[in-house]
Amino acid sequence: LMFKIVILLWLWQQMVASGPSDGDFSNFGNATSNVVVQLQFDDPEHADIVASKHGYKNMGKVGSLKGVYWFKKYDHYISKREIKERLDGDPEVLWHEFETPKKRVKRDGLLDDESNGRSKRELSVEWPDPLYSQQWYLNGFIGDGMRVREAWSMGYSGKNVVVSILDDGIQGDHPDLAANYDAMASHDVNDGDDNPYPRNNGDNRHGTRCAGEVAAVAGNSFCGVGVAYNARIGGVRMLDGPVSDRVEGSALSLRQQHIDIYSASWGPEDDGKTFDGPGRLAKMAFYQGVTEGRDGKGNIYIWASGNGGTFKDSCSCDGYTVSIYTLSVSSTTFDHKQPWYLEECPSTLASTYSSGLINQPAIVTTDMPNTCTTHHTGTSASAPIAAGIVALVLEANSNLTWRDMQHLVVRTSDPTPLLNNPGWIVNGVGRKVSSKFGYGILNAEKLIRLGKKWKTVPTQHVCTFVYEMPDPILLNGQFLKNITINVNGCPQGAPIRYLEHVQLVMSVQFSRRGDLRIRITSPSGTESELLPPRLNDENDGGFIKWPFMSVQQWGENPEGKWTVTIENVGNPNNRGTFHDCLLTLYGTEEMAQLSELEMEEELGMNSPASFGTSNFVSDIAGHQVQFGQGQHAPK
């Protein structure tokens, strides 16, 4: 009964508290009001001339994307056809797109509670911040946890690392954020200025909550403590108004040489029937970020995996979480169970702690305005915790690349406390992995210890294999079809011997998309479910060139036979057509080398840890937090 009440309350909140990013697109005007262009020359003054020539005003660059500008129409007597013909015929315009709205939702709203009070029974702790005693995921109550305290005791607190929260803005002058606020890591895309202060209307506290998880000031006797409490924190206001590809591209490319980590706790609707992802500009921002950001080491994009579990949604249908450029993070409850909102997909890399049912503890953080909350929830809360942990690691070794970080997460995340949940598999190199939790719970101490000694991974190779079919394949009735793709060498150059990401780009038309199930099996026998059945998905169009992605084959040798299985698990009267299939493998020819000592440390990371949570209520009053010696441990 309690679970049903929880679900009903959450569903009601989704209907009444979705916020303006869910559908208020009045600022876009008509279909030709705004256009985004990429010009041959990246010159703002010349962009002014080009815009004026076509009846537009140049509103400025889109983030830091090279040559990309946003034009706003002022001559409303020009038809869409004429504008398109003009822009198509202008040799200075490489491409153009009319701006269209995108529906985006924040990944929280799970039984929010306004109470800032403290529980009747609390831990005895050493930080003076009053709510640190309720930060069970940091203060040692649940055993080893994510070993953030151990990272602090080693002297790491995120110093000199810059994190930006892409959300509905942040309260930069919040008493628990002001000392760490970084204006250079902040911008208001919605209103076009550099002050991301949220509208205080009750709907726009999400970004401030996420920011506090990362970098709430420690030892100031206010609220709680951030994971990386000395990191610089900024925010981008982008969800408090209409969202478009331009808005997303601007946010994702903001000051990529200054910002190290971007944390995003939003995405397409988690309703079990949506397929959606980044547009052209967002994709450009991701690619530019990982190839040029941080002086070529690559920006690190942390993404919440999604809250659509109650709708049996899959994060495989979210184009942000299936991007190879994002580090997708899931959630686990305080007692190491699967949260009811969790989405499954094989692109999830790791997990952190978050909320569970209404009677279970949630996440403590800053809130709007000038307040605190003990009830931040969902995968929205997991992504910023991961961003804070990554900040600790970058303080220890600022030379780590975006791919280095993913390698470290795969090697050091701890599956042990989560193994009682179903669905774990062992991949071809002996690593436990799950579509629920990735490779396990992030472990800050182990990430730092291995990260300090880590050698930059070898060059990434990309190998693409086309499934050849003379004609489209009919998909009629109750069927289970296997297609095979043989990998032998690499058509594009040097072969891959050690896999990182596996991407399967497919086009399928089907009369009821939600009845499709798609799996991929590697030559080593690792099977990943790329698309599960979705009860709510009644779409009759299928999908076109959708990039499914798996990290579950990480480290395997891809040589041999890959099998793609397509199955109709629903109505036997379904009809469809399988149009094309492209297997793209990402990885290296050489192994990411480790010394003997480092190999010993990595092997030690698979040893079981003790996670005691069964006595949560009875122990909560008397548990003591012990810090090791370290310059940042509170006194």
PDB file of C-alpha atoms in Angstrom, residues 73 180 412 430 434 484-485:
ATOM      1  CA  LYS A  73      13.904  37.616 -37.242  1.00  0.00           C
ATOM      2  CA  ASN A 180      32.762  28.631  -3.703  1.00  0.00           C
ATOM      3  CA  THR A 412      37.318   1.031  -9.346  1.00  0.00           C
ATOM      4  CA  GLY A 430      35.722 -11.015 -15.715  1.00  0.00           C
ATOM      5  CA  SER A 434      24.636  -4.469 -14.442  1.00  0.00           C
ATOM      6  CA  THR A 484      25.381 -11.537 -37.408  1.00  0.00           C
ATOM      7  CA  ILE A 485      28.167  -9.064 -38.024  1.00  0.00           C
TER       8      ILE A 485
END
